[in-house]
mmCIF file of C-alpha atoms in Angstrom:
data_model
loop_
_atom_site.group_PDB
_atom_site.id
_atom_site.type_symbol
_atom_site.label_atom_id
_atom_site.label_comp_id
_atom_site.label_asym_id
_atom_site.label_seq_id
_atom_site.Cartn_x
_atom_site.Cartn_y
_atom_site.Cartn_z
ATOM 1 C CA MET A 137 -77.864 -1.137 -19.662
ATOM 2 C CA LEU A 138 -74.461 0.130 -18.526
ATOM 3 C CA ILE A 139 -74.634 2.926 -21.079
ATOM 4 C CA ARG A 140 -78.120 3.891 -19.910
ATOM 5 C CA GLU A 141 -77.111 3.740 -16.257
ATOM 6 C CA ASN A 142 -74.150 6.026 -16.799
ATOM 7 C CA SER A 143 -75.701 8.440 -19.280
ATOM 8 C CA SER A 144 -79.113 9.000 -17.720
ATOM 9 C CA GLY A 145 -78.247 11.764 -15.292
ATOM 10 C CA VAL A 146 -80.245 9.943 -12.620
ATOM 11 C CA PRO A 147 -77.309 9.636 -10.192
ATOM 12 C CA LEU A 148 -77.517 13.422 -9.893
ATOM 13 C CA TYR A 149 -81.247 13.136 -9.159
ATOM 14 C CA CYS A 150 -80.441 10.645 -6.391
ATOM 15 C CA ASP A 151 -77.966 13.163 -4.968
ATOM 16 C CA ASP A 152 -80.607 15.897 -5.219
ATOM 17 C CA VAL A 153 -83.052 13.750 -3.253
ATOM 18 C CA ALA A 154 -80.330 13.290 -0.629
ATOM 19 C CA MET A 155 -80.082 17.082 -0.291
ATOM 20 C CA GLN A 156 -83.757 17.373 0.634
ATOM 21 C CA LYS A 157 -85.339 17.202 4.045
ATOM 22 C CA GLU A 158 -82.912 15.954 6.671
ATOM 23 C CA TYR A 159 -81.196 13.407 4.434
ATOM 24 C CA ARG A 160 -78.027 15.498 4.302
ATOM 25 C CA GLN A 161 -77.467 14.436 7.926
ATOM 26 C CA ILE A 162 -77.086 10.802 6.844
ATOM 27 C CA PRO A 163 -73.395 9.873 6.957
ATOM 28 C CA ASP A 164 -71.576 9.383 3.652
ATOM 29 C CA GLU A 165 -70.724 5.784 4.493
ATOM 30 C CA ILE A 166 -74.436 4.965 4.388
ATOM 31 C CA PHE A 167 -74.797 6.524 0.927
ATOM 32 C CA ASP A 168 -71.714 4.501 -0.079
ATOM 33 C CA ASP A 169 -73.232 1.250 1.183
ATOM 34 C CA PRO A 170 -73.589 -1.278 -1.707
ATOM 35 C CA HIS A 171 -77.259 -1.806 -0.799
ATOM 36 C CA ILE A 172 -78.020 1.914 -1.164
ATOM 37 C CA LYS A 173 -75.881 2.158 -4.300
ATOM 38 C CA ARG A 174 -77.855 -0.702 -5.866
ATOM 39 C CA LEU A 175 -81.140 1.027 -5.097
ATOM 40 C CA GLN A 176 -79.823 4.174 -6.785
ATOM 41 C CA THR A 177 -78.665 2.138 -9.783
ATOM 42 C CA ILE A 178 -82.094 0.541 -10.103
ATOM 43 C CA CYS A 179 -83.610 4.045 -10.179
ATOM 44 C CA CYS A 180 -81.274 4.891 -13.072
ATOM 45 C CA LEU A 181 -82.247 1.777 -14.969
ATOM 46 C CA MET A 182 -85.990 2.173 -14.447
ATOM 47 C CA ILE A 183 -85.954 5.820 -15.534
ATOM 48 C CA SER A 184 -83.892 4.900 -18.588
ATOM 49 C CA ILE A 185 -86.375 2.189 -19.510
ATOM 50 C CA HIS A 186 -89.259 4.655 -19.041
ATOM 51 C CA ASN A 187 -87.464 7.001 -21.398
ATOM 52 C CA ASP A 188 -86.922 4.254 -23.969
ATOM 53 C CA ILE A 189 -90.531 3.084 -23.840
ATOM 54 C CA ILE A 190 -91.976 6.561 -24.101
ATOM 55 C CA SER A 191 -89.587 7.759 -26.813
ATOM 56 C CA LEU A 192 -89.965 4.606 -28.943
ATOM 57 C CA PRO A 193 -92.594 6.070 -31.317
ATOM 58 C CA LYS A 194 -90.227 8.847 -32.386
ATOM 59 C CA GLU A 195 -87.061 6.716 -32.288
ATOM 60 C CA ILE A 196 -88.471 3.794 -34.234
ATOM 61 C CA HIS A 197 -88.110 5.831 -37.426
ATOM 62 C CA ARG A 198 -84.503 6.835 -36.767
ATOM 63 C CA GLU A 199 -82.133 4.625 -38.731
ATOM 64 C CA GLY A 200 -79.201 3.195 -36.816
ATOM 65 C CA ASP A 201 -80.443 4.339 -33.407
ATOM 66 C CA THR A 202 -79.675 1.368 -31.174
ATOM 67 C CA VAL A 203 -79.484 3.103 -27.801
ATOM 68 C CA ASN A 204 -83.189 2.533 -27.202
ATOM 69 C CA LEU A 205 -83.543 -0.689 -25.202
ATOM 70 C CA ILE A 206 -86.519 -1.868 -27.238
ATOM 71 C CA LYS A 207 -84.656 -1.503 -30.504
ATOM 72 C CA VAL A 208 -81.631 -3.237 -28.986
ATOM 73 C CA LEU A 209 -83.782 -6.152 -27.794
ATOM 74 C CA GLN A 210 -85.468 -6.338 -31.176
ATOM 75 C CA GLN A 211 -82.138 -6.533 -32.966
ATOM 76 C CA GLU A 212 -80.316 -8.720 -30.444
ATOM 77 C CA TYR A 213 -83.036 -11.365 -30.158
ATOM 78 C CA LYS A 214 -84.601 -10.962 -33.628
ATOM 79 C CA LEU A 215 -87.972 -10.095 -32.055
ATOM 80 C CA PRO A 216 -90.935 -8.287 -33.516
ATOM 81 C CA ILE A 217 -91.160 -4.790 -32.062
ATOM 82 C CA GLN A 218 -94.178 -5.730 -29.912
ATOM 83 C CA GLU A 219 -92.301 -8.612 -28.273
ATOM 84 C CA ALA A 220 -89.239 -6.433 -27.714
ATOM 85 C CA TYR A 221 -91.503 -3.845 -26.082
ATOM 86 C CA MET A 222 -92.976 -6.478 -23.764
ATOM 87 C CA LYS A 223 -89.467 -7.753 -22.951
ATOM 88 C CA ALA A 224 -88.441 -4.209 -21.977
ATOM 89 C CA LEU A 225 -91.493 -3.973 -19.707
ATOM 90 C CA GLU A 226 -90.530 -7.298 -18.140
ATOM 91 C CA ILE A 227 -86.990 -6.060 -17.502
ATOM 92 C CA HIS A 228 -88.398 -2.897 -15.932
ATOM 93 C CA ASP A 229 -90.783 -4.855 -13.738
ATOM 94 C CA ASN A 230 -87.946 -7.104 -12.554
ATOM 95 C CA TYR A 231 -85.984 -4.012 -11.498
ATOM 96 C CA LEU A 232 -89.063 -2.672 -9.744
ATOM 97 C CA LYS A 233 -89.453 -5.944 -7.833
ATOM 98 C CA GLU A 234 -85.786 -5.831 -6.865
ATOM 99 C CA PHE A 235 -86.205 -2.228 -5.676
ATOM 100 C CA PHE A 236 -89.075 -3.235 -3.368
ATOM 101 C CA ILE A 237 -87.195 -6.285 -2.071
ATOM 102 C CA LEU A 238 -84.133 -4.182 -1.272
ATOM 103 C CA GLN A 239 -86.315 -1.487 0.294
ATOM 104 C CA ASP A 240 -88.002 -4.080 2.488
ATOM 105 C CA HIS A 241 -84.673 -5.632 3.539
ATOM 106 C CA LEU A 242 -82.433 -2.689 4.315
ATOM 107 C CA PRO A 243 -79.307 -3.379 6.326
ATOM 108 C CA GLN A 244 -79.289 -2.001 9.850
ATOM 109 C CA PHE A 245 -78.267 1.645 9.899
ATOM 110 C CA ASP A 246 -78.876 2.111 13.623
ATOM 111 C CA LYS A 247 -80.209 5.567 14.473
ATOM 112 C CA TRP A 248 -80.374 6.417 10.751
ATOM 113 C CA GLN A 249 -82.728 3.562 9.859
ATOM 114 C CA ASP A 250 -85.962 5.558 9.625
ATOM 115 C CA LEU A 251 -84.336 8.437 7.747
ATOM 116 C CA VAL A 252 -82.673 6.058 5.280
ATOM 117 C CA LEU A 253 -85.989 4.296 4.669
ATOM 118 C CA GLU A 254 -87.653 7.651 4.048
ATOM 119 C CA TYR A 255 -84.859 8.539 1.598
ATOM 120 C CA ILE A 256 -85.400 5.257 -0.278
ATOM 121 C CA GLN A 257 -89.139 5.908 -0.411
ATOM 122 C CA ASP A 258 -88.425 9.362 -1.837
ATOM 123 C CA LEU A 259 -86.230 7.767 -4.492
ATOM 124 C CA GLY A 260 -89.347 5.858 -5.521
ATOM 125 C CA VAL A 261 -91.299 9.130 -5.591
ATOM 126 C CA MET A 262 -88.549 10.604 -7.789
ATOM 127 C CA VAL A 263 -88.837 7.705 -10.257
ATOM 128 C CA THR A 264 -92.601 8.173 -10.370
ATOM 129 C CA GLY A 265 -92.193 11.921 -10.855
ATOM 130 C CA VAL A 266 -89.762 11.550 -13.741
ATOM 131 C CA TYR A 267 -92.150 9.055 -15.348
ATOM 132 C CA ALA A 268 -94.980 11.582 -14.996
ATOM 133 C CA TRP A 269 -92.791 14.213 -16.638
ATOM 134 C CA HIS A 270 -91.899 11.810 -19.464
ATOM 135 C CA THR A 271 -95.568 11.210 -20.166
ATOM 136 C CA ASN A 272 -96.618 14.865 -19.929
ATOM 137 C CA THR A 273 -94.091 16.575 -22.178
ATOM 138 C CA ILE A 274 -94.064 17.009 -25.961
ATOM 139 C CA ARG A 275 -90.371 16.105 -26.014
ATOM 140 C CA TYR A 276 -91.123 12.439 -26.597
ATOM 141 C CA LEU A 277 -93.776 12.803 -29.265
ATOM 142 C CA ASN A 278 -92.891 11.601 -32.739
ATOM 143 C CA GLY A 279 -91.287 14.416 -34.717
ATOM 144 C CA ASN A 280 -90.199 16.448 -31.690
ATOM 145 C CA TYR A 281 -86.523 16.779 -30.954
ATOM 146 C CA VAL A 282 -84.680 18.652 -28.262
ATOM 147 C CA LYS A 283 -83.013 21.752 -29.622
ATOM 148 C CA GLY A 284 -79.840 23.093 -28.059
ATOM 149 C CA GLU A 285 -80.202 26.106 -25.846
ATOM 150 C CA TYR A 286 -77.208 27.834 -27.404
ATOM 151 C CA LYS A 287 -76.178 28.196 -31.021
ATOM 152 C CA THR A 288 -72.541 27.920 -31.988
ATOM 153 C CA GLY A 289 -70.893 31.015 -33.356
ATOM 154 C CA GLN A 290 -72.841 33.424 -31.152
#
């Protein structure tokens, strides 16, 4: 999960959400608050799990690919692929529950409270939007691979 958290690119999405609306007025110390950081981390983990679930059909045929959470769970716990899939969904749902609990129990941020809550809600919208993109692109269909934009030597 640490690899997925740090390789997903989602922290940049969280920063992009912070640049929208009036969120850029929120002081840095609020964005540095461990509660807010955990919410951002949960977004990373949920999006990574979405990616792993959706890309499983194409990755299941790739030998040695153990970055996909479902394949890792299958190997680590000696599970059939269906059980590993369900375990990944359970992990995702636990993160989702934690996200809602943290959202419902924000620390006091004084005059920033409403704006911070709106930011957190927009993080949830971001997660939903990335999931929608994952499910509406050919990138994750079996046999499709991302090709580099640039070719070496040119």
